[in-house]
Amino acid sequence: MAIVKRKELSIGEKLYLPAIFRGLSMTFRQMFKKRVTRQYPEEPLPVNEVTRGQPRLAVNDDGTIRCVSCGLCEAACPAYAITIDGQETDRFIEREPERFDIDMLRCILCGFCEEACPKDAILMSDELELADFSREALIYDVERLKRPVSQLRPRLDYVYKVNERW
Amino acid sequence: MDMLISVLVILAKITCIFGGVITLAALTTLAERKVSAWIQFRHGPNRVGPWGILQPLADGVKFIYKEELVPDGANQVMFYLAPAMVAMPAMMGIAVLPFAAVSPLYQDTGPLAIANLDLSVLFILAFSGLSIYGVILGGWASNSKFSLLGALRASAQMISYELALLLSVAAILLMAGSANLVDIANDQQGSIFNWYIWKQPLAFLLFLIATFAETNRHPFDFAECEPELVAGFHTEYSSMRFALFFLGEYCAIIVMCAMTCTFFLGGFHVPFWADAPWFVQAGMFLAKICFFLFLFIWVRWTLPRFRFDQLMGLGWKTFLPLALLNLFVTGALVAAGVY
Amino acid sequence: MTKITLNGREIEVDASKPLIAACEENGVDVPRYCYHPGLSPEGSCRICQVEVSEGGRPPRVVVSCRTPITEGMVVNTETPEAHETRRQCLEFLLKNHPLDCPICDKAGECTLQDYSFAEGQTEGKTEEPRRKLEKRMDLGDVIVLDQERCILCTRCVRYQEEVTKKPELTNAGLASNTYITTFGERPLTGNYQGNLADICPVGALTLKQFRFQARVWNLEKESSICGECSRGCSISAEVLRRNEVKRIRPLFDADVNKWWMCDTGRFAFEHFNDAERLTGGLVASGDNLLVTTTKDALARAAEVLGTGGKAAVVGSAWLSQEEAAALAALAGALGTKAVFVSPEANELKDDLLHTGDPAPNRRGLEELGLKAVSAADAAAAVAGAELAVLAGERVLAGLADENLGTAKLVTFDTGPCLAAGVEVCLPAPFHIEKVGTWLNVDGLERNLTVARKAPAGVEPLDRSLNTLHAALAGAGAQA
């Protein structure tokens, strides 16, 4: 602990006026600097493969869904946002989702589902916008979650790149 | 017939000038937000109309739709009356502001003002002094500690600054030899060096600073003082009643700016163009007002708020002696025939 | 009893059982695929190897399921040698096992998965392709065989030979080309095929009905009693998302059903998921039934029964002892004796578990003095009365084909009654939703527990009956 004695102000400082004018000139100069606000709807947020947006289901080039409804994302989901029912399919993977609902209001975009997925079927897309007029409309079903894998490719490559480090 | 025409002329003047000033007040709220945004690297309101020009309209609609809350235990009559008691005196000041030397209207002699009073300076100062009652009553009637503290501060502040304000105006009146705003303005016509600001720099400084305090503006807005008192005297107000407080505050600012122009910057007179047409004079007057409005906003977003005891000390111990000194020196100079 | 040393602990064990059973009884977990306590040990999977030292000789690693217990044996399950041997066996088992856990229905209750995880076997060493076999072999109405997933433990083969005495499965082919199949690819037969899916340690044998229906970790598994015959097998009712019964599996019960249950009981759960479930009261108004609360409907039932007149009280064979006692007391208050509808014996009787009698609590109801009557006799009794109380799960189904006359009916069932004279319908829980007691065909007490919570509005039946009885008694006292 030290006793600090406040500096005596000079007459110029006591007048405050020079300081006030300095402040005013500074704020005046500020007015002509570049704005940092992003005009959001017109000027979208920059997204890249690291962006963890809403989860989406990858669809192969032949139009089949990758998901085998194994339920691991459902189990990994900390917000209980995912609900899956499976059904049998004639394809090689034997099972595909009959129902795959993600309650986007519950989803916290944590990416655990993507991490849990053994089939690279659920990926965090770069889609971030979420607005509607009812809660029901924001429970996304399979059709609304489907995205061609080409659209999710950058994210997929990124996930592989990150996982290689482990 | 003449009677009818003169009534119509006065009504037309009231409508135009009053409407114009109210619109200017509304635009000032927009300017406040825009300038503050620019100073902070933001854009400010830009969604309603081009450059957000219709934002005040949207705000007004919003205010109308807001719920009117009256706190428990509030004095109903005073609570309802206070916003009007703030807004009305502020708007009354508009009546005597001269916008041009000669009125262009039919059969209307004299300057372009709603009323050309010989004591117009006194009229404005008297009414602006009244508006403090609305603040005090509103704060007291709200039955809220924050509001009451805000009201008390407003009254103390008013007393300490009104004095300096009046004394610095008194020096002007001495020089002009009249309490009529038109006479004061006419005394400064012609060269830019005829402006009183060159002869009365101290009075200008004191008057300007006192107007900040008089209109409860930053850095002297102790009656509101968000960090300490939530919103001061209008904490409990909502909806259009709050909007009235707001409108009153901005009208008072405009009137004060107009007075500053008239006292120190030649009022409606255009420099080096003594007999300019009326619309050039009115435009000049508005431009000068707008500069001071910008100054008000600029200062608000630059300076931190004073401490209340600093404000009181400044008022009583610095401004009052300086204003008295200024008055004596001016009086002596006028008596000696220098001014 | 024989003394052995297990992981440094001196214990006394039953020498008639294999070593792995002694380990399990003493809390030492030894992995196993081919060993099943209900089947003869075979020792084909080799995963249960432990280190054993006998008579002071140096320790060696042996399969614990085929090793007889001898006096003074020193058993060590956790030595590095034992672990390493098991790990190498596991590697062989996994060599041809497909990596389709995300698809496999067994995932989550698969011991191969669990042990691979525990041993950290994350990557295979072989570069050769896994063998390709039939992924979807249809083995009749109940079972689907995935030959690729099979690890050839032969539990299923032994089960068919030893338990059902129908040797219909076999391992065919030689050495690394061995696979499980049926003789001549004929479908499996019998009423005990479902157990194959339970005993299969991997996802090779799966139930057709449960295939891809749910992930097993999402199922809430609670014990209850099967109500399809008077044997009263212990079951585990597995409920998805708190409302839908997805699967029923046997629970081990040494006195009744051991590890097994019949397919009749296993697949009799669709009615638990009925969408037409009654969850509140229904009160007759003109030709319609109005929905109301259980409480109001009970009050209305008391009014109907309070009008007096000749009464008939009919229960179902699914009543618990507690409910039957409450029903008998209510019948006494109405001046009659309670009877129960006795379903007719069916053709399913066999010498393993099924008794052929669909009434699970016949013995208990008869001990309580309720008379077993046929559906026709019960309907005649109702038709001959002015008032009738029909209570219990499936009582309405039992009387569905009969003419109930014009008696005023108060019914307690899981669904609504649409007969002509119905006055009040009240909800009742299924037997998997209630606490109670049944006496099975051998007189053993079978304790019902709540495997699934009854929907809101469904009161326990004995409580509803007692409330009704009390209301009647109160009304009588006032009159």
PDB file of C-alpha atoms in Angstrom, chain B residues 79-285:
ATOM      1  CA  PHE B  79     -48.450  12.757 -12.887  1.00  0.00           C
ATOM      2  CA  TYR B  80     -50.725  13.437 -15.845  1.00  0.00           C
ATOM      3  CA  LEU B  81     -50.007  17.181 -15.880  1.00  0.00           C
ATOM      4  CA  ALA B  82     -46.217  17.145 -15.599  1.00  0.00           C
ATOM      5  CA  PRO B  83     -45.342  16.201 -19.215  1.00  0.00           C
ATOM      6  CA  ALA B  84     -47.532  18.991 -20.523  1.00  0.00           C
ATOM      7  CA  MET B  85     -45.927  21.400 -18.048  1.00  0.00           C
ATOM      8  CA  VAL B  86     -42.560  20.535 -19.511  1.00  0.00           C
ATOM      9  CA  ALA B  87     -43.528  20.563 -23.167  1.00  0.00           C
ATOM     10  CA  MET B  88     -45.746  23.636 -23.203  1.00  0.00           C
ATOM     11  CA  PRO B  89     -43.298  26.312 -21.875  1.00  0.00           C
ATOM     12  CA  ALA B  90     -40.603  24.980 -24.166  1.00  0.00           C
ATOM     13  CA  MET B  91     -42.888  25.380 -27.161  1.00  0.00           C
ATOM     14  CA  MET B  92     -44.078  28.814 -26.011  1.00  0.00           C
ATOM     15  CA  GLY B  93     -40.581  30.129 -26.612  1.00  0.00           C
ATOM     16  CA  ILE B  94     -40.990  29.489 -30.326  1.00  0.00           C
ATOM     17  CA  ALA B  95     -43.617  32.231 -30.507  1.00  0.00           C
ATOM     18  CA  VAL B  96     -41.140  35.087 -30.355  1.00  0.00           C
ATOM     19  CA  LEU B  97     -38.287  33.710 -32.434  1.00  0.00           C
ATOM     20  CA  PRO B  98     -37.668  36.021 -35.429  1.00  0.00           C
ATOM     21  CA  PHE B  99     -36.874  34.130 -38.634  1.00  0.00           C
ATOM     22  CA  ALA B 100     -36.451  37.085 -40.977  1.00  0.00           C
ATOM     23  CA  ALA B 101     -36.211  40.869 -40.813  1.00  0.00           C
ATOM     24  CA  VAL B 102     -39.335  41.467 -42.902  1.00  0.00           C
ATOM     25  CA  SER B 103     -42.333  39.199 -43.070  1.00  0.00           C
ATOM     26  CA  PRO B 104     -43.301  38.251 -46.628  1.00  0.00           C
ATOM     27  CA  LEU B 105     -46.925  37.691 -45.692  1.00  0.00           C
ATOM     28  CA  TYR B 106     -49.747  39.888 -46.910  1.00  0.00           C
ATOM     29  CA  GLN B 107     -50.489  42.876 -44.685  1.00  0.00           C
ATOM     30  CA  ASP B 108     -47.990  41.584 -42.149  1.00  0.00           C
ATOM     31  CA  THR B 109     -45.579  44.266 -41.100  1.00  0.00           C
ATOM     32  CA  GLY B 110     -42.536  43.722 -38.981  1.00  0.00           C
ATOM     33  CA  PRO B 111     -40.262  40.679 -38.705  1.00  0.00           C
ATOM     34  CA  LEU B 112     -41.180  37.088 -39.562  1.00  0.00           C
ATOM     35  CA  ALA B 113     -42.154  35.940 -36.068  1.00  0.00           C
ATOM     36  CA  ILE B 114     -45.426  34.773 -34.568  1.00  0.00           C
ATOM     37  CA  ALA B 115     -45.240  37.646 -32.129  1.00  0.00           C
ATOM     38  CA  ASN B 116     -42.880  40.581 -32.075  1.00  0.00           C
ATOM     39  CA  LEU B 117     -42.665  41.490 -28.389  1.00  0.00           C
ATOM     40  CA  ASP B 118     -40.517  44.224 -27.000  1.00  0.00           C
ATOM     41  CA  LEU B 119     -39.617  41.971 -24.093  1.00  0.00           C
ATOM     42  CA  SER B 120     -39.205  38.790 -26.119  1.00  0.00           C
ATOM     43  CA  VAL B 121     -35.948  37.865 -24.331  1.00  0.00           C
ATOM     44  CA  LEU B 122     -37.660  38.056 -21.017  1.00  0.00           C
ATOM     45  CA  PHE B 123     -40.612  36.107 -22.420  1.00  0.00           C
ATOM     46  CA  ILE B 124     -38.420  33.184 -23.504  1.00  0.00           C
ATOM     47  CA  LEU B 125     -36.381  33.128 -20.307  1.00  0.00           C
ATOM     48  CA  ALA B 126     -39.519  33.274 -18.199  1.00  0.00           C
ATOM     49  CA  PHE B 127     -41.095  30.325 -19.980  1.00  0.00           C
ATOM     50  CA  SER B 128     -37.944  28.254 -20.031  1.00  0.00           C
ATOM     51  CA  GLY B 129     -37.727  28.865 -16.299  1.00  0.00           C
ATOM     52  CA  LEU B 130     -41.273  27.497 -15.925  1.00  0.00           C
ATOM     53  CA  SER B 131     -40.503  24.167 -17.543  1.00  0.00           C
ATOM     54  CA  ILE B 132     -38.566  23.144 -14.447  1.00  0.00           C
ATOM     55  CA  TYR B 133     -41.864  22.878 -12.593  1.00  0.00           C
ATOM     56  CA  GLY B 134     -42.937  20.052 -14.856  1.00  0.00           C
ATOM     57  CA  VAL B 135     -39.724  18.198 -14.147  1.00  0.00           C
ATOM     58  CA  ILE B 136     -40.010  18.674 -10.404  1.00  0.00           C
ATOM     59  CA  LEU B 137     -43.694  17.768 -10.258  1.00  0.00           C
ATOM     60  CA  GLY B 138     -43.264  14.781 -12.537  1.00  0.00           C
ATOM     61  CA  GLY B 139     -40.436  13.484 -10.412  1.00  0.00           C
ATOM     62  CA  TRP B 140     -42.328  14.040  -7.218  1.00  0.00           C
ATOM     63  CA  ALA B 141     -45.655  12.667  -8.436  1.00  0.00           C
ATOM     64  CA  SER B 142     -44.101   9.417  -9.629  1.00  0.00           C
ATOM     65  CA  ASN B 143     -43.760   8.139  -6.071  1.00  0.00           C
ATOM     66  CA  SER B 144     -40.340   6.787  -6.894  1.00  0.00           C
ATOM     67  CA  LYS B 145     -37.009   7.468  -5.208  1.00  0.00           C
ATOM     68  CA  PHE B 146     -35.180   7.743  -8.493  1.00  0.00           C
ATOM     69  CA  SER B 147     -37.667  10.218  -9.905  1.00  0.00           C
ATOM     70  CA  LEU B 148     -37.610  12.322  -6.763  1.00  0.00           C
ATOM     71  CA  LEU B 149     -33.813  12.469  -6.699  1.00  0.00           C
ATOM     72  CA  GLY B 150     -33.821  13.471 -10.356  1.00  0.00           C
ATOM     73  CA  ALA B 151     -36.344  16.218  -9.667  1.00  0.00           C
ATOM     74  CA  LEU B 152     -34.331  17.551  -6.717  1.00  0.00           C
ATOM     75  CA  ARG B 153     -31.197  17.686  -8.779  1.00  0.00           C
ATOM     76  CA  ALA B 154     -33.042  19.470 -11.579  1.00  0.00           C
ATOM     77  CA  SER B 155     -34.240  22.185  -9.204  1.00  0.00           C
ATOM     78  CA  ALA B 156     -30.831  22.715  -7.615  1.00  0.00           C
ATOM     79  CA  GLN B 157     -29.180  22.787 -11.011  1.00  0.00           C
ATOM     80  CA  MET B 158     -31.748  25.213 -12.372  1.00  0.00           C
ATOM     81  CA  ILE B 159     -31.136  27.756  -9.601  1.00  0.00           C
ATOM     82  CA  SER B 160     -27.375  27.635  -9.935  1.00  0.00           C
ATOM     83  CA  TYR B 161     -27.353  28.061 -13.715  1.00  0.00           C
ATOM     84  CA  GLU B 162     -30.269  30.338 -14.383  1.00  0.00           C
ATOM     85  CA  LEU B 163     -28.329  33.101 -12.612  1.00  0.00           C
ATOM     86  CA  ALA B 164     -25.248  32.860 -14.789  1.00  0.00           C
ATOM     87  CA  LEU B 165     -27.446  32.579 -17.839  1.00  0.00           C
ATOM     88  CA  LEU B 166     -29.423  35.693 -17.029  1.00  0.00           C
ATOM     89  CA  LEU B 167     -26.360  37.725 -16.091  1.00  0.00           C
ATOM     90  CA  SER B 168     -24.612  36.871 -19.334  1.00  0.00           C
ATOM     91  CA  VAL B 169     -27.774  37.787 -21.270  1.00  0.00           C
ATOM     92  CA  ALA B 170     -27.930  41.028 -19.312  1.00  0.00           C
ATOM     93  CA  ALA B 171     -24.585  42.032 -20.825  1.00  0.00           C
ATOM     94  CA  ILE B 172     -26.051  41.519 -24.295  1.00  0.00           C
ATOM     95  CA  LEU B 173     -29.129  43.541 -23.436  1.00  0.00           C
ATOM     96  CA  LEU B 174     -26.867  46.326 -22.208  1.00  0.00           C
ATOM     97  CA  MET B 175     -25.063  46.377 -25.513  1.00  0.00           C
ATOM     98  CA  ALA B 176     -28.150  46.189 -27.698  1.00  0.00           C
ATOM     99  CA  GLY B 177     -30.109  48.558 -25.500  1.00  0.00           C
ATOM    100  CA  SER B 178     -33.227  46.499 -26.098  1.00  0.00           C
ATOM    101  CA  ALA B 179     -34.897  43.296 -24.873  1.00  0.00           C
ATOM    102  CA  ASN B 180     -36.361  42.594 -28.302  1.00  0.00           C
ATOM    103  CA  LEU B 181     -34.724  39.738 -30.184  1.00  0.00           C
ATOM    104  CA  VAL B 182     -35.243  41.527 -33.498  1.00  0.00           C
ATOM    105  CA  ASP B 183     -33.387  44.599 -32.253  1.00  0.00           C
ATOM    106  CA  ILE B 184     -30.570  42.453 -30.937  1.00  0.00           C
ATOM    107  CA  ALA B 185     -30.288  40.699 -34.285  1.00  0.00           C
ATOM    108  CA  ASN B 186     -30.475  43.948 -36.240  1.00  0.00           C
ATOM    109  CA  ASP B 187     -27.647  45.349 -34.134  1.00  0.00           C
ATOM    110  CA  GLN B 188     -25.385  42.597 -35.519  1.00  0.00           C
ATOM    111  CA  GLN B 189     -26.192  42.860 -39.223  1.00  0.00           C
ATOM    112  CA  GLY B 190     -23.634  43.464 -41.895  1.00  0.00           C
ATOM    113  CA  SER B 191     -20.119  42.222 -41.394  1.00  0.00           C
ATOM    114  CA  ILE B 192     -19.425  38.992 -39.580  1.00  0.00           C
ATOM    115  CA  PHE B 193     -17.357  41.097 -37.168  1.00  0.00           C
ATOM    116  CA  ASN B 194     -20.467  42.826 -35.967  1.00  0.00           C
ATOM    117  CA  TRP B 195     -21.499  39.637 -34.197  1.00  0.00           C
ATOM    118  CA  TYR B 196     -21.548  39.968 -30.442  1.00  0.00           C
ATOM    119  CA  ILE B 197     -19.431  36.860 -30.080  1.00  0.00           C
ATOM    120  CA  TRP B 198     -16.329  38.954 -30.746  1.00  0.00           C
ATOM    121  CA  LYS B 199     -17.287  41.616 -28.234  1.00  0.00           C
ATOM    122  CA  GLN B 200     -18.638  39.218 -25.612  1.00  0.00           C
ATOM    123  CA  PRO B 201     -16.598  36.005 -25.811  1.00  0.00           C
ATOM    124  CA  LEU B 202     -16.894  35.355 -22.067  1.00  0.00           C
ATOM    125  CA  ALA B 203     -20.644  35.905 -22.122  1.00  0.00           C
ATOM    126  CA  PHE B 204     -20.892  33.539 -25.104  1.00  0.00           C
ATOM    127  CA  LEU B 205     -18.999  30.803 -23.279  1.00  0.00           C
ATOM    128  CA  LEU B 206     -21.011  31.245 -20.086  1.00  0.00           C
ATOM    129  CA  PHE B 207     -24.298  31.378 -21.974  1.00  0.00           C
ATOM    130  CA  LEU B 208     -23.484  28.285 -24.029  1.00  0.00           C
ATOM    131  CA  ILE B 209     -22.466  26.226 -21.031  1.00  0.00           C
ATOM    132  CA  ALA B 210     -25.453  27.473 -19.061  1.00  0.00           C
ATOM    133  CA  THR B 211     -27.797  26.424 -21.861  1.00  0.00           C
ATOM    134  CA  PHE B 212     -26.465  22.904 -21.577  1.00  0.00           C
ATOM    135  CA  ALA B 213     -27.355  22.928 -17.925  1.00  0.00           C
ATOM    136  CA  GLU B 214     -30.621  24.752 -18.538  1.00  0.00           C
ATOM    137  CA  THR B 215     -31.827  22.090 -20.990  1.00  0.00           C
ATOM    138  CA  ASN B 216     -30.603  19.181 -18.869  1.00  0.00           C
ATOM    139  CA  ARG B 217     -28.205  18.116 -21.546  1.00  0.00           C
ATOM    140  CA  HIS B 218     -24.997  16.228 -21.249  1.00  0.00           C
ATOM    141  CA  PRO B 219     -22.619  16.801 -19.490  1.00  0.00           C
ATOM    142  CA  PHE B 220     -25.091  18.265 -17.015  1.00  0.00           C
ATOM    143  CA  ASP B 221     -28.044  15.844 -17.355  1.00  0.00           C
ATOM    144  CA  PHE B 222     -28.230  15.066 -13.674  1.00  0.00           C
ATOM    145  CA  ALA B 223     -31.993  15.018 -13.692  1.00  0.00           C
ATOM    146  CA  GLU B 224     -31.883  11.889 -15.875  1.00  0.00           C
ATOM    147  CA  CYS B 225     -28.481  10.423 -15.217  1.00  0.00           C
ATOM    148  CA  GLU B 226     -29.048   6.830 -16.366  1.00  0.00           C
ATOM    149  CA  PRO B 227     -26.227   5.139 -14.435  1.00  0.00           C
ATOM    150  CA  GLU B 228     -27.411   6.465 -11.090  1.00  0.00           C
ATOM    151  CA  LEU B 229     -31.112   7.194 -11.389  1.00  0.00           C
ATOM    152  CA  VAL B 230     -32.364   4.799 -14.103  1.00  0.00           C
ATOM    153  CA  ALA B 231     -33.940   7.680 -16.025  1.00  0.00           C
ATOM    154  CA  GLY B 232     -34.287  10.317 -13.345  1.00  0.00           C
ATOM    155  CA  PHE B 233     -37.492  12.282 -13.217  1.00  0.00           C
ATOM    156  CA  HIS B 234     -39.144  10.349 -16.078  1.00  0.00           C
ATOM    157  CA  THR B 235     -38.272   6.878 -14.815  1.00  0.00           C
ATOM    158  CA  GLU B 236     -41.921   5.979 -14.314  1.00  0.00           C
ATOM    159  CA  TYR B 237     -43.217   7.527 -17.531  1.00  0.00           C
ATOM    160  CA  SER B 238     -44.114   5.563 -20.610  1.00  0.00           C
ATOM    161  CA  SER B 239     -45.946   5.930 -23.881  1.00  0.00           C
ATOM    162  CA  MET B 240     -46.918   9.399 -25.156  1.00  0.00           C
ATOM    163  CA  ARG B 241     -46.325  11.020 -21.781  1.00  0.00           C
ATOM    164  CA  PHE B 242     -42.705  10.063 -22.008  1.00  0.00           C
ATOM    165  CA  ALA B 243     -42.699  11.287 -25.603  1.00  0.00           C
ATOM    166  CA  LEU B 244     -43.968  14.671 -24.400  1.00  0.00           C
ATOM    167  CA  PHE B 245     -41.019  14.996 -22.017  1.00  0.00           C
ATOM    168  CA  PHE B 246     -38.798  14.102 -24.895  1.00  0.00           C
ATOM    169  CA  LEU B 247     -40.394  16.599 -27.246  1.00  0.00           C
ATOM    170  CA  GLY B 248     -40.229  19.319 -24.610  1.00  0.00           C
ATOM    171  CA  GLU B 249     -36.549  18.683 -24.093  1.00  0.00           C
ATOM    172  CA  TYR B 250     -35.787  18.978 -27.794  1.00  0.00           C
ATOM    173  CA  CYS B 251     -37.985  22.067 -28.264  1.00  0.00           C
ATOM    174  CA  ALA B 252     -36.157  23.699 -25.378  1.00  0.00           C
ATOM    175  CA  ILE B 253     -32.863  22.870 -27.041  1.00  0.00           C
ATOM    176  CA  ILE B 254     -34.002  24.414 -30.309  1.00  0.00           C
ATOM    177  CA  VAL B 255     -35.211  27.563 -28.577  1.00  0.00           C
ATOM    178  CA  MET B 256     -31.945  27.834 -26.678  1.00  0.00           C
ATOM    179  CA  CYS B 257     -29.961  27.339 -29.878  1.00  0.00           C
ATOM    180  CA  ALA B 258     -32.028  30.014 -31.595  1.00  0.00           C
ATOM    181  CA  MET B 259     -31.308  32.367 -28.699  1.00  0.00           C
ATOM    182  CA  THR B 260     -27.603  31.657 -28.858  1.00  0.00           C
ATOM    183  CA  CYS B 261     -27.632  32.454 -32.572  1.00  0.00           C
ATOM    184  CA  THR B 262     -29.575  35.635 -32.063  1.00  0.00           C
ATOM    185  CA  PHE B 263     -27.488  36.878 -29.165  1.00  0.00           C
ATOM    186  CA  PHE B 264     -24.045  36.077 -30.498  1.00  0.00           C
ATOM    187  CA  LEU B 265     -24.106  35.086 -34.187  1.00  0.00           C
ATOM    188  CA  GLY B 266     -26.313  37.727 -35.694  1.00  0.00           C
ATOM    189  CA  GLY B 267     -29.565  35.773 -35.640  1.00  0.00           C
ATOM    190  CA  PHE B 268     -31.332  35.645 -38.998  1.00  0.00           C
ATOM    191  CA  HIS B 269     -28.914  38.116 -40.646  1.00  0.00           C
ATOM    192  CA  VAL B 270     -26.757  36.834 -43.448  1.00  0.00           C
ATOM    193  CA  PRO B 271     -23.170  38.080 -43.138  1.00  0.00           C
ATOM    194  CA  PHE B 272     -22.248  40.839 -45.614  1.00  0.00           C
ATOM    195  CA  TRP B 273     -25.776  40.798 -47.128  1.00  0.00           C
ATOM    196  CA  ALA B 274     -27.855  43.137 -45.029  1.00  0.00           C
ATOM    197  CA  ASP B 275     -31.028  43.110 -47.154  1.00  0.00           C
ATOM    198  CA  ALA B 276     -31.156  39.457 -48.125  1.00  0.00           C
ATOM    199  CA  PRO B 277     -34.606  38.104 -49.067  1.00  0.00           C
ATOM    200  CA  TRP B 278     -36.670  36.530 -46.270  1.00  0.00           C
ATOM    201  CA  PHE B 279     -36.138  32.917 -47.254  1.00  0.00           C
ATOM    202  CA  VAL B 280     -32.352  33.315 -47.312  1.00  0.00           C
ATOM    203  CA  GLN B 281     -32.505  34.873 -43.869  1.00  0.00           C
ATOM    204  CA  ALA B 282     -34.750  32.099 -42.537  1.00  0.00           C
ATOM    205  CA  GLY B 283     -32.438  29.488 -44.107  1.00  0.00           C
ATOM    206  CA  MET B 284     -29.427  31.176 -42.537  1.00  0.00           C
ATOM    207  CA  PHE B 285     -31.142  31.204 -39.177  1.00  0.00           C
TER     208      PHE B 285
END
